CSV table of C-alpha atoms in Angstrom, one decimal:
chain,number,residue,atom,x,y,z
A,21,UNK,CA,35.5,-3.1,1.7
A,22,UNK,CA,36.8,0.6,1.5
A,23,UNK,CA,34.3,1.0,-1.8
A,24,UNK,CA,31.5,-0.7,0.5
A,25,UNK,CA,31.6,1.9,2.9
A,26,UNK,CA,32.1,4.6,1.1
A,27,UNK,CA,29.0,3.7,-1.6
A,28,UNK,CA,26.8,3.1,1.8
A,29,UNK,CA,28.1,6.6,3.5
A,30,UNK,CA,27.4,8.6,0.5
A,31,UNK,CA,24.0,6.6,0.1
A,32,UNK,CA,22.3,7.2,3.5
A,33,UNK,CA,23.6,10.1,4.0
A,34,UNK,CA,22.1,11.7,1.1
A,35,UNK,CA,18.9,10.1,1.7
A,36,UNK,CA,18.5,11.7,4.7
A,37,UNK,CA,19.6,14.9,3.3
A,38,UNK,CA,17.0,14.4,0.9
A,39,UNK,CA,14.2,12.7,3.6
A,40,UNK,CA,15.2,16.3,5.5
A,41,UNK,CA,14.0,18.8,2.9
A,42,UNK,CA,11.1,16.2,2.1
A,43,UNK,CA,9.9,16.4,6.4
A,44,UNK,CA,10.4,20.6,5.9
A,45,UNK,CA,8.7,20.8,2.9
A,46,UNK,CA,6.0,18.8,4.3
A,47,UNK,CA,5.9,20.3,8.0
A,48,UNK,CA,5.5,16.3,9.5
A,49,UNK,CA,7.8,13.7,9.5
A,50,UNK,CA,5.1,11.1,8.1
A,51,UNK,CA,4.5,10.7,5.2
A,52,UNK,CA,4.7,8.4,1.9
A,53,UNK,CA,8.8,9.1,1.9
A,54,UNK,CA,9.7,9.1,5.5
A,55,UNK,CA,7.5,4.9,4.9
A,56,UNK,CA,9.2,4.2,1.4
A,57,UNK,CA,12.7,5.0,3.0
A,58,UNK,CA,12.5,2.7,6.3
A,59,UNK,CA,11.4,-0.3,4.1
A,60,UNK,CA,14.1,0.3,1.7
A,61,UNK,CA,16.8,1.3,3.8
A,62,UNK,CA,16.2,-1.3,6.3
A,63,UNK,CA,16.0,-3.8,2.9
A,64,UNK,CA,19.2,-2.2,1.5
A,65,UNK,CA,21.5,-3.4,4.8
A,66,UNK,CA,19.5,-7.1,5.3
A,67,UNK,CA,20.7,-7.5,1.4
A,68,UNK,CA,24.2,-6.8,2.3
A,69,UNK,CA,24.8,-7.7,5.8
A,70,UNK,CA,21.7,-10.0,6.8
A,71,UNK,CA,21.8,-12.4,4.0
A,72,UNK,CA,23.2,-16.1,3.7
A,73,UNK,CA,24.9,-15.5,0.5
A,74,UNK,CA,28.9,-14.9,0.7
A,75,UNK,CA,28.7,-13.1,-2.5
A,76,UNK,CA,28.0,-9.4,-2.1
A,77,UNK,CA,26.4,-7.2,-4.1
A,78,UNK,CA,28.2,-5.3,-6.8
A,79,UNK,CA,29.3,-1.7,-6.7
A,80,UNK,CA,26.5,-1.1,-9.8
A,81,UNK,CA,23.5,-2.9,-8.3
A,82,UNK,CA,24.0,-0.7,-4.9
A,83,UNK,CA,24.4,2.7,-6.8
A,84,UNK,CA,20.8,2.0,-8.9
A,85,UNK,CA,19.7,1.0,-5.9
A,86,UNK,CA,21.1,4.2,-3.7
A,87,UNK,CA,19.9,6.5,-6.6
A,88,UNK,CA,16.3,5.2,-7.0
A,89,UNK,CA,15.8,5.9,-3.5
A,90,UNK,CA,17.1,9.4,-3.9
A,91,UNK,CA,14.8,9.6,-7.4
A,92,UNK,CA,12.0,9.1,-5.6
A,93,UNK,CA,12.9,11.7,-2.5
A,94,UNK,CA,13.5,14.1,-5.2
A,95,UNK,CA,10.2,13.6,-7.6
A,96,UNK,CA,8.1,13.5,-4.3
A,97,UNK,CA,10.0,17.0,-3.2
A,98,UNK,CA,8.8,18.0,-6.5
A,99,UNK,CA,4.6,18.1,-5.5
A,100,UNK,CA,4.5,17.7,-1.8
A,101,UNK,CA,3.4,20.9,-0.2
A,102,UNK,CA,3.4,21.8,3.1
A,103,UNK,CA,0.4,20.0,5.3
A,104,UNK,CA,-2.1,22.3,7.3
A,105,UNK,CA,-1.8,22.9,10.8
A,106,UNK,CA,-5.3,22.5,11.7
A,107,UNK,CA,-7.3,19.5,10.4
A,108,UNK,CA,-9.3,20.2,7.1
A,109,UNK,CA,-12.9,20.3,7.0
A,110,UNK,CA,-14.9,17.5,7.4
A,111,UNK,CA,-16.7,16.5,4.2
A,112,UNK,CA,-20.7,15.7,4.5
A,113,UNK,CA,-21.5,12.2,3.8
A,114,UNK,CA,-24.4,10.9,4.3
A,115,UNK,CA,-24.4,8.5,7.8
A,116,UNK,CA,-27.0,5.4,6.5
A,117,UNK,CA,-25.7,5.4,3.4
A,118,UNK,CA,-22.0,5.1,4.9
A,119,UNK,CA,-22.9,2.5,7.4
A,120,UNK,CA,-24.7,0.8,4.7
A,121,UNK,CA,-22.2,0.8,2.4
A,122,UNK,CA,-19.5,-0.5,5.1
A,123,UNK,CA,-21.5,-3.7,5.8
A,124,UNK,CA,-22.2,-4.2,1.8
A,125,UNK,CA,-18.4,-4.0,1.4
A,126,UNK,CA,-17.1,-6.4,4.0
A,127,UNK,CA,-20.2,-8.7,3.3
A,128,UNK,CA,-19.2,-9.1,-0.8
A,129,UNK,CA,-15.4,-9.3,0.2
A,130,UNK,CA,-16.2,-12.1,2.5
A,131,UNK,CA,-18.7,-13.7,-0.2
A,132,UNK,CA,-15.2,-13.9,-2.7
A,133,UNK,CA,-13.0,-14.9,0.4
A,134,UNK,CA,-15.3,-17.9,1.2
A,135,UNK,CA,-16.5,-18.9,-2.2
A,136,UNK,CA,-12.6,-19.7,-2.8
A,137,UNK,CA,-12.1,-21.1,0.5
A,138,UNK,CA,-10.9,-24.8,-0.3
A,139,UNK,CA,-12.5,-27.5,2.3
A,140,UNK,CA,-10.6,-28.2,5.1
A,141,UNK,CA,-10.8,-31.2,7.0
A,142,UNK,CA,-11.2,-31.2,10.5
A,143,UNK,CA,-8.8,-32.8,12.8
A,144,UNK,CA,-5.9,-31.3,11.0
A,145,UNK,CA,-2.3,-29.3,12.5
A,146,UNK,CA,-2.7,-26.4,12.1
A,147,UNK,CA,0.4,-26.7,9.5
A,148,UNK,CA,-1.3,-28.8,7.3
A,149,UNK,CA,-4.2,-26.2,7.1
A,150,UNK,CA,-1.7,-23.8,6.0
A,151,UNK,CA,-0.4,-25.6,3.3
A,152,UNK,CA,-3.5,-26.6,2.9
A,153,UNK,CA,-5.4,-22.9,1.9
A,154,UNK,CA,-2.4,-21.8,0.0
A,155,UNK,CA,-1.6,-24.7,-2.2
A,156,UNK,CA,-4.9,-25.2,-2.9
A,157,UNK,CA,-5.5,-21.3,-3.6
A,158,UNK,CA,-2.4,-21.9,-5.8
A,159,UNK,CA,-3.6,-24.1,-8.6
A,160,UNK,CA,-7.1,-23.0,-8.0
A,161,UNK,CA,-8.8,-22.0,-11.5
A,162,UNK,CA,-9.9,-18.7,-9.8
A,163,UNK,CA,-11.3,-17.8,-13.3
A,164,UNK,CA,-13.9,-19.5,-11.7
A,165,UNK,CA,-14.9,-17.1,-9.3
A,166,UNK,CA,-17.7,-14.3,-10.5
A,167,UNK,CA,-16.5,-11.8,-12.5
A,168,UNK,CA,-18.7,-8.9,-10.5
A,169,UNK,CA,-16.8,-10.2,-7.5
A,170,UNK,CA,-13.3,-9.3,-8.4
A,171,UNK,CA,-13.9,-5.7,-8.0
A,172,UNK,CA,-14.2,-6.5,-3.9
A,173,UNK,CA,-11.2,-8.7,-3.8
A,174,UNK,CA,-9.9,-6.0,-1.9
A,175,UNK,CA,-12.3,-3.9,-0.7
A,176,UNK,CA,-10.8,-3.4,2.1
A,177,UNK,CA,-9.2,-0.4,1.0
A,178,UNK,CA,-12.0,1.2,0.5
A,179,UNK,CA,-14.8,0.0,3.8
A,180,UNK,CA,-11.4,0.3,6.6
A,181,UNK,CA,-11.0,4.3,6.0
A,182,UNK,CA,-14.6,4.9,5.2
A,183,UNK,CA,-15.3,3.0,8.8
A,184,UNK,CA,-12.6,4.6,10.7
A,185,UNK,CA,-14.3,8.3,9.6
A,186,UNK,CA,-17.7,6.9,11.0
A,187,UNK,CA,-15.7,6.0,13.9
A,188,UNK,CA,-14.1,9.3,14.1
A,189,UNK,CA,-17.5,10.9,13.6
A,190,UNK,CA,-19.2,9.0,16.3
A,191,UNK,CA,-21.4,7.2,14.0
A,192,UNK,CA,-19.7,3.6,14.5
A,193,UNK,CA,-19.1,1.8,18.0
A,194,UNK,CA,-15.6,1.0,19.6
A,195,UNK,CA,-17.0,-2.4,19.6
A,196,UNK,CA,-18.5,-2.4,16.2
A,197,UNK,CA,-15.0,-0.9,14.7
A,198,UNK,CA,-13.1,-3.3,16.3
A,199,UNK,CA,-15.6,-6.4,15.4
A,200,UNK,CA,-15.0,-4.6,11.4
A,201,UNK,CA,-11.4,-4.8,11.5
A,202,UNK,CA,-10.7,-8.4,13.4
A,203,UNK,CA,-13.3,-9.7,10.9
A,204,UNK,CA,-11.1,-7.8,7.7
A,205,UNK,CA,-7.7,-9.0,8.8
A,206,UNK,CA,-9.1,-12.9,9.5
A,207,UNK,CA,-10.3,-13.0,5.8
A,208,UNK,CA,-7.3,-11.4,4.2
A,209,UNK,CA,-5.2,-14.5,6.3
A,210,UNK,CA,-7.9,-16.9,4.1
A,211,UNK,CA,-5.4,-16.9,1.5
A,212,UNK,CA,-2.1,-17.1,3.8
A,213,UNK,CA,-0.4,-14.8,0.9
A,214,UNK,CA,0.3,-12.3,4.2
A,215,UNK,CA,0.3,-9.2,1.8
A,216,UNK,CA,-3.2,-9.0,2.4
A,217,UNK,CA,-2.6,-8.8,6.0
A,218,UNK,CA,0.2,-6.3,5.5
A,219,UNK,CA,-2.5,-4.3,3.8
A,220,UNK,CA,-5.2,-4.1,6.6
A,221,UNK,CA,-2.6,-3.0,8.7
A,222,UNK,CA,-1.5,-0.2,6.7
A,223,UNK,CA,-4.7,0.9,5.5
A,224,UNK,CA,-5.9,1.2,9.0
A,225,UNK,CA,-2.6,2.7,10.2
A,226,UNK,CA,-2.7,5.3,6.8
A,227,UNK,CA,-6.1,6.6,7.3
A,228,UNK,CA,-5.6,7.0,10.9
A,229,UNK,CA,-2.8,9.1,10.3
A,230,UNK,CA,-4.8,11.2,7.9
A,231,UNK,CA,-7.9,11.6,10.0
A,232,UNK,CA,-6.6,11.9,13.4
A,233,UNK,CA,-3.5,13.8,12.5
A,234,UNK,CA,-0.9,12.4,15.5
A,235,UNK,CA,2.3,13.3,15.9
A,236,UNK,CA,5.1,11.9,13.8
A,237,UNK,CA,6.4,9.7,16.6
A,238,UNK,CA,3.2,8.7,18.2
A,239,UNK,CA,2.9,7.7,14.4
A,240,UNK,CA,5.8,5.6,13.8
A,241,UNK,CA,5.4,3.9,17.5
A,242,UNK,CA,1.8,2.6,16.5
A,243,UNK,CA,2.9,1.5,12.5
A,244,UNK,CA,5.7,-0.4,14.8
A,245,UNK,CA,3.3,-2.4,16.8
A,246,UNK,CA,1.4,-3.1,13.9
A,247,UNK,CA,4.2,-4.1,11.9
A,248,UNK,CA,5.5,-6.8,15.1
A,249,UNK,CA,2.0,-8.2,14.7
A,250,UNK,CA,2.3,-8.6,10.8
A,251,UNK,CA,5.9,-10.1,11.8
A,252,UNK,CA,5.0,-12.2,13.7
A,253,UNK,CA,2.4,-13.9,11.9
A,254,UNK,CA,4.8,-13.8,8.5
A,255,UNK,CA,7.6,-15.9,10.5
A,256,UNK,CA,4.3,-18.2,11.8
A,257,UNK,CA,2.9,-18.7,8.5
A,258,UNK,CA,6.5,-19.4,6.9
A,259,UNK,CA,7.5,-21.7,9.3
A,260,UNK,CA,4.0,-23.8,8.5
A,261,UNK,CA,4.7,-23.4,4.5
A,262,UNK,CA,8.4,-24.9,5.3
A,263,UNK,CA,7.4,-27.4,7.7
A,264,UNK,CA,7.3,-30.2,5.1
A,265,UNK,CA,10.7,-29.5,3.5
A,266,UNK,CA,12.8,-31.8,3.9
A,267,UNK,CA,15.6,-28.8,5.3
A,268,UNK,CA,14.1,-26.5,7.0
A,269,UNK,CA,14.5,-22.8,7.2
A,270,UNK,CA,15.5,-21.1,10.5
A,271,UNK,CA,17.1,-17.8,11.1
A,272,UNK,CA,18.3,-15.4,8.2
A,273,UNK,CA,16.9,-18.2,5.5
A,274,UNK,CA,13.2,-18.1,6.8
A,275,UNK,CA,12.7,-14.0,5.2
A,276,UNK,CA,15.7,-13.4,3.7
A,277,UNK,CA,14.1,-14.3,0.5
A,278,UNK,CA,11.4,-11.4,1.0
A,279,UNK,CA,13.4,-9.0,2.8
A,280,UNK,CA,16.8,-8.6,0.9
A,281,UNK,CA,17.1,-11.1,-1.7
A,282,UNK,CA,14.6,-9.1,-3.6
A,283,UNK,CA,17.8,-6.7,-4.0
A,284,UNK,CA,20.1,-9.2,-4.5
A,285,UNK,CA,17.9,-10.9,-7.1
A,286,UNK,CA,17.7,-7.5,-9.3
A,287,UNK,CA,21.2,-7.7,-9.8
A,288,UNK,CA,20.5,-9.9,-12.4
A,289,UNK,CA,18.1,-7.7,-14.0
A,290,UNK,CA,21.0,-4.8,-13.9
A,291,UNK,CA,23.6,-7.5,-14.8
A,292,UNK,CA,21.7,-8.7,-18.1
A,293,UNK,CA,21.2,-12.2,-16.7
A,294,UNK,CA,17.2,-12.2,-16.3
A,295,UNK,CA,15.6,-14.2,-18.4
A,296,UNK,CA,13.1,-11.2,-20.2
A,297,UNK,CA,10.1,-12.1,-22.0
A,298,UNK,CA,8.9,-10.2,-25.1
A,299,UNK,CA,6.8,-7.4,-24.8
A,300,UNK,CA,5.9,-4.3,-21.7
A,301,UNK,CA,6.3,-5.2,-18.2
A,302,UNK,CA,5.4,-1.9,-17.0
A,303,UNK,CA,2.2,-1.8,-19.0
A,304,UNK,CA,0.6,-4.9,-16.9
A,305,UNK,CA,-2.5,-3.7,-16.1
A,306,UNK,CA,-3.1,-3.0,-19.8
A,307,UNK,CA,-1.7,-5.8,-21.1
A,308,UNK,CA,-4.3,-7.9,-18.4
A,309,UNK,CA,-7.1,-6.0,-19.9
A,310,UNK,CA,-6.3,-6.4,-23.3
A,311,UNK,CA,-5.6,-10.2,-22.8
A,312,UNK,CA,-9.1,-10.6,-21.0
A,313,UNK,CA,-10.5,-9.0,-24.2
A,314,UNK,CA,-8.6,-11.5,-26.3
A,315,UNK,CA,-6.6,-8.8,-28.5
A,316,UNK,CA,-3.7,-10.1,-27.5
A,317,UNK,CA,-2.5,-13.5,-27.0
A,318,UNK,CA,-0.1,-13.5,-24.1
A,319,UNK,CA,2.4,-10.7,-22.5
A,320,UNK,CA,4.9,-10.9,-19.8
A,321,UNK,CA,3.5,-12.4,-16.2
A,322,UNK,CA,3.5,-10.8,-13.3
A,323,UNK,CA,4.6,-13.7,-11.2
A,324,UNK,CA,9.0,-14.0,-11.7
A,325,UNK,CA,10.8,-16.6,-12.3
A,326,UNK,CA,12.8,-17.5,-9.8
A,327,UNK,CA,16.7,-16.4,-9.3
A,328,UNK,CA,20.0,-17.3,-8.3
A,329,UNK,CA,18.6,-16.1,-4.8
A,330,UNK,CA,15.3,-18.6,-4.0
A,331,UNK,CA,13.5,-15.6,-4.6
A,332,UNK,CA,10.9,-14.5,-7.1
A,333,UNK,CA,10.6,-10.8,-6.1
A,334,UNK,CA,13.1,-8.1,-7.9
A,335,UNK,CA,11.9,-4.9,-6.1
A,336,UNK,CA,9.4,-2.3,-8.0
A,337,UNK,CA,11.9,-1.5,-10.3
A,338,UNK,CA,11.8,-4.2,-11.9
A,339,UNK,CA,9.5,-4.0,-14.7
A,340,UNK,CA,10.9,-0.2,-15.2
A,341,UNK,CA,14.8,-1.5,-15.9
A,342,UNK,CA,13.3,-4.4,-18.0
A,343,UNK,CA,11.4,-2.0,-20.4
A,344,UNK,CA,13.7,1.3,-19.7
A,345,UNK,CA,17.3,0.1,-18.4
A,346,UNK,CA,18.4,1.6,-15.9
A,347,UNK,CA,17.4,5.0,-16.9
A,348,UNK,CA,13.3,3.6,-17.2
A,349,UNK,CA,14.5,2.7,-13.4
A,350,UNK,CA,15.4,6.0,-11.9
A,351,UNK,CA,12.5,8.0,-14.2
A,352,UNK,CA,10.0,5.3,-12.9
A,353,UNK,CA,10.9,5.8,-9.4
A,354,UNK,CA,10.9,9.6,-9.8
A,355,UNK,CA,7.5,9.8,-11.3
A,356,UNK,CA,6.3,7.1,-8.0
A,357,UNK,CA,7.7,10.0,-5.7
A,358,UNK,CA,5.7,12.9,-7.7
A,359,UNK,CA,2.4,10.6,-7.6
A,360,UNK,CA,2.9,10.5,-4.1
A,361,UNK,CA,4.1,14.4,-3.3
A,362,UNK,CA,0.5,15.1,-5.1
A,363,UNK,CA,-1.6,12.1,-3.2
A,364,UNK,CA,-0.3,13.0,0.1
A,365,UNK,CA,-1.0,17.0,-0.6
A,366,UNK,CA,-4.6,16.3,-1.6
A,367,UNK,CA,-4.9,13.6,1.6
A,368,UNK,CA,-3.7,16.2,3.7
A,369,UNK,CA,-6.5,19.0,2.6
A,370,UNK,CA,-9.5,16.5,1.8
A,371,UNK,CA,-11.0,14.3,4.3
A,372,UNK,CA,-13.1,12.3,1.9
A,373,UNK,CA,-13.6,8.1,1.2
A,374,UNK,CA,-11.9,8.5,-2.0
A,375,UNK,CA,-8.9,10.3,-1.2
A,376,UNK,CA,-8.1,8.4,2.2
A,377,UNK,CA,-8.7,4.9,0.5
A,378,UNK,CA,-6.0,6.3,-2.8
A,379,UNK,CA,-3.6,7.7,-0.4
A,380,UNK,CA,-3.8,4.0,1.8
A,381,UNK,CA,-3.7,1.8,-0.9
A,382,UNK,CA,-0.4,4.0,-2.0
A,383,UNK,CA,1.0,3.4,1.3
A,384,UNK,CA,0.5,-0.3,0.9
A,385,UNK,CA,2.2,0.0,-2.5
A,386,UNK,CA,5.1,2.1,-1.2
A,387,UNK,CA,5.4,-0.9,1.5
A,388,UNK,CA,6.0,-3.8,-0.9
A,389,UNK,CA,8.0,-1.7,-3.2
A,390,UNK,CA,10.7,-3.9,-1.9
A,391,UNK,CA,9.1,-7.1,-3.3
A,392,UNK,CA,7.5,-6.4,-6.3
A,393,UNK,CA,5.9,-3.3,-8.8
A,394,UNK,CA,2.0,-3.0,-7.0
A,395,UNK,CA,1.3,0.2,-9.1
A,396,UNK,CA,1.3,-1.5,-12.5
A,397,UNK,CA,-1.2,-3.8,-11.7
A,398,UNK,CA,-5.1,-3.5,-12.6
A,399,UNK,CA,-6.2,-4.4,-9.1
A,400,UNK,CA,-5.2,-0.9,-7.6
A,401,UNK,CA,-7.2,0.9,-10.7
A,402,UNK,CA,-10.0,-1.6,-10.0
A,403,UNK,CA,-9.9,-0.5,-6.1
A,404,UNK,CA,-9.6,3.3,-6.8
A,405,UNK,CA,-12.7,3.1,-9.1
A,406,UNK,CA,-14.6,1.2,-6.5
A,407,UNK,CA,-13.4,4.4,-3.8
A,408,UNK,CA,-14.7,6.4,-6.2
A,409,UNK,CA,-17.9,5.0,-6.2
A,410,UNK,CA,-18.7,4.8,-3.2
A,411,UNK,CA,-17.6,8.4,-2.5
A,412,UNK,CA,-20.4,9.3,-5.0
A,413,UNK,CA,-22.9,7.9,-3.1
A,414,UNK,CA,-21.7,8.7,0.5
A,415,UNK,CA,-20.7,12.3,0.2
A,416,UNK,CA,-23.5,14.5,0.1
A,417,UNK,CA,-21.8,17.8,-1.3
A,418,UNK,CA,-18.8,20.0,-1.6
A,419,UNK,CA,-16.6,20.0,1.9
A,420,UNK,CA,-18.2,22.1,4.6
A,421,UNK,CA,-17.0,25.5,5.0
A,422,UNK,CA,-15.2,26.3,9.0
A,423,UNK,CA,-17.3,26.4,11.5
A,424,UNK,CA,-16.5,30.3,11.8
A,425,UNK,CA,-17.6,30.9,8.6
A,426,UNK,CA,-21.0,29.5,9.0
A,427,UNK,CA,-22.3,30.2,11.8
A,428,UNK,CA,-21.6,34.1,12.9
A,429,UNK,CA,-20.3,35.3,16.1
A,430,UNK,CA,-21.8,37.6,18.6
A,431,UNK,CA,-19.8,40.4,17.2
A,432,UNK,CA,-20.6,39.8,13.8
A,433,UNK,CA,-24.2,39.8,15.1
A,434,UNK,CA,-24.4,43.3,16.9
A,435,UNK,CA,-22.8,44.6,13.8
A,436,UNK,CA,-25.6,43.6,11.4
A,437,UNK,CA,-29.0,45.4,11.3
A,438,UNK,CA,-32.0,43.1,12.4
A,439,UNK,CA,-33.7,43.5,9.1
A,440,UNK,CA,-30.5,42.5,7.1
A,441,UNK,CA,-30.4,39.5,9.3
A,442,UNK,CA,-33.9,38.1,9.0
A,443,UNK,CA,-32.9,38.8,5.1
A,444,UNK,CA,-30.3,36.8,4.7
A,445,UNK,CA,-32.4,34.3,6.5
């Protein structure tokens, strides 16, 4: 027990040494790090104190886990710069084009979301729907599905920032904005995977952040009402997907296998005990592209088995300590914390589609970094090409210059002689 608290003392507290010099570095006390390190130290206590298991976790598993936290504080210290004072310049997009492209997004994101909606028959509890739409989803051949609609599966990284800078620009509606995001987060429950809902809400809360620049605590106060929503719609949807077992989950069981078993299952990853399968975990999203090519003929899935713990998650460093041991675990999480130093220093000077939709998308991965590896995966590639895009086409030029330096003053006026003002003219 002494060794308990001790390991836990020294953990925190140099987390929050660490989550110190990141919030000076920075100048704002949100960002990427202060998000990473309320998930995972909120995760790191509900695996050792919140759990139904009377086995604890071992002196090793907390230490990898302690010092991948501090990895990524300390690769994130490494890029993160210090964000302006002032808002940066608003970059000129074009306004049809943008609304256009909004409406074109949610419209072929919906097309995807209902052409794999199963049938539902009417008359049914609302349970029975639930199971219904993710069993069905489940052994659904989604091969099936259009291969030019994949791109849009989640678009909604892209069309939620891009509509909240229309918004912030006047261009969009209160009503119209509001209509956009009820209308994203009822086709991201059409799956009742909840991750996609998680997503809306932290794309949304992300881009806010970025656009409208609040205070840190005004900040964290809104990501908390967001995040009660998302809960309780989680515990809803779980308590639907358990209803026909034959024991039912109340309590600690109902999330303790996504919130803190996902630690307590990579103990068997640190331990030996996981079952690996030949070839790269970390290389997934090259491995899925090769395999769709048919150079290869199979490669390690992405989808767990499960554990000891009724839990198929492992955390994100996973697929690091499979390919790299432990040491592939710490240098993975160290290079997630320079990515997101760098991100979050470019989101902070560049109000554009692309670099809001990244920088959300990153968020969303930092998020589930307790359940599962996000950044190896094609789908974020596939979505940060698709930003890309569309920033082509909606922004018309380099960002504006201030306002001061455009347009002269009255002093700068009376300075000038006429003719060397009708010149420049």
């Amino acid at each position: 027990m002494a060794e308990l608290v001790l390991l836990n003392t020294i953990g925190y507290c140099g987390a929050a040494l660490l989550l110190g010099l990141v919030t000076y570095r920075a100048a704002t006390g949100n960002t990427f790090a202060h998000l990473f390190s309320l998930v995972w130290g909120s995760c790191l206590l509900a695996a050792q104190f919140f759990t139904t298991s009377t086995q604890t976790l071992s002196s090793k598993t907390l230490i990898v886990l302690f010092a991948a936290w501090w990895a990524l504080l300390a690769g994130g210290l490494l890029t993160i710069r210090r964000q302006p004072a002032s808002a940066p310049p608003e970059t000129p997009i074009n306004k049809r084009r943008a609304l256009a492209l909004v409406l074109i997004l949610i419209g072929l994101h919906a097309a995807l979301s209902l052409y794999e909606l199963p049938a539902i028959i009417a008359g049914q509890s609302a349970a029975k729907v639930v199971i219904g739409l993710r069993t069905t989803l489940a052994s659904r051949n989604l091969d099936k599905c259009p291969w030019w609609l994949e791109i849009f599966r989640n678009a909604y990284f892209v069309y939620l920032p891009l509509a909240l800078l229309l918004r912030k620009r006047g261009w969009l509606s209160r009503r119209a904005f509001y209509i956009l995001v009820v209308a994203s987060c009822l086709l991201a429950l059409t799956r009742m995977t909840r991750a996609p809902l998680l997503a809306n809400i932290l794309t949304l809360w992300a881009s806010w952040a970025l656009f409208y620049r609040p205070r840190a605590l005004r900040a964290w106060g809104i990501l908390a009402v967001g995040l009660l929503s998302f809960s309780a719609g989680f515990v809803a949807i779980q308590l639907a997907l358990t209803s026909h077992n034959t024991h039912t989950a109340e309590g600690v069981q109902l999330v303790e296998g996504y919130y803190g078993g996902s630690m307590r299952a990579f103990e068997s990853i640190v331990d030996g005990t996981f079952p690996r399968e030949a070839g790269y975990y970390s290389a997934d999203m090259f491995n899925y592209a090769l395999y769709k090519l048919k150079l290869i003929d199979s490669y390690p899935s992405l989808i767990r088995p499960y554990g000891n713990y009724a839990t198929n998650i492992y955390t994100f460093l996973d697929a690091y300590a499979l390919d790299g041991g432990l040491f592939g675990a710490l240098f993975g999480a160290t290079l997630t914390g320079v990515a997101g130093g760098w991100l979050f220093t470019r989101a902070s000077r560049h109000q554009s589609p692309l670099i809001a939709a990244a920088y959300s998308l990153f968020a969303y991965c930092i998020a589930m970094a307790v359940a599962n590896n996000e950044f190896i995966r094609i789908n974020p590639l596939l979505t940060t090409v698709l930003a890309g895009v569309v920033g082509r086409i909606v922004v018309r030029g380099r960002a504006s210059r201030p306002v001061a330096d455009v347009i002269p003053t009255a002093r700068d006026l009376g300075r000038r002689q006429p003719g060397a003002l009708i010149a420049r003219t």
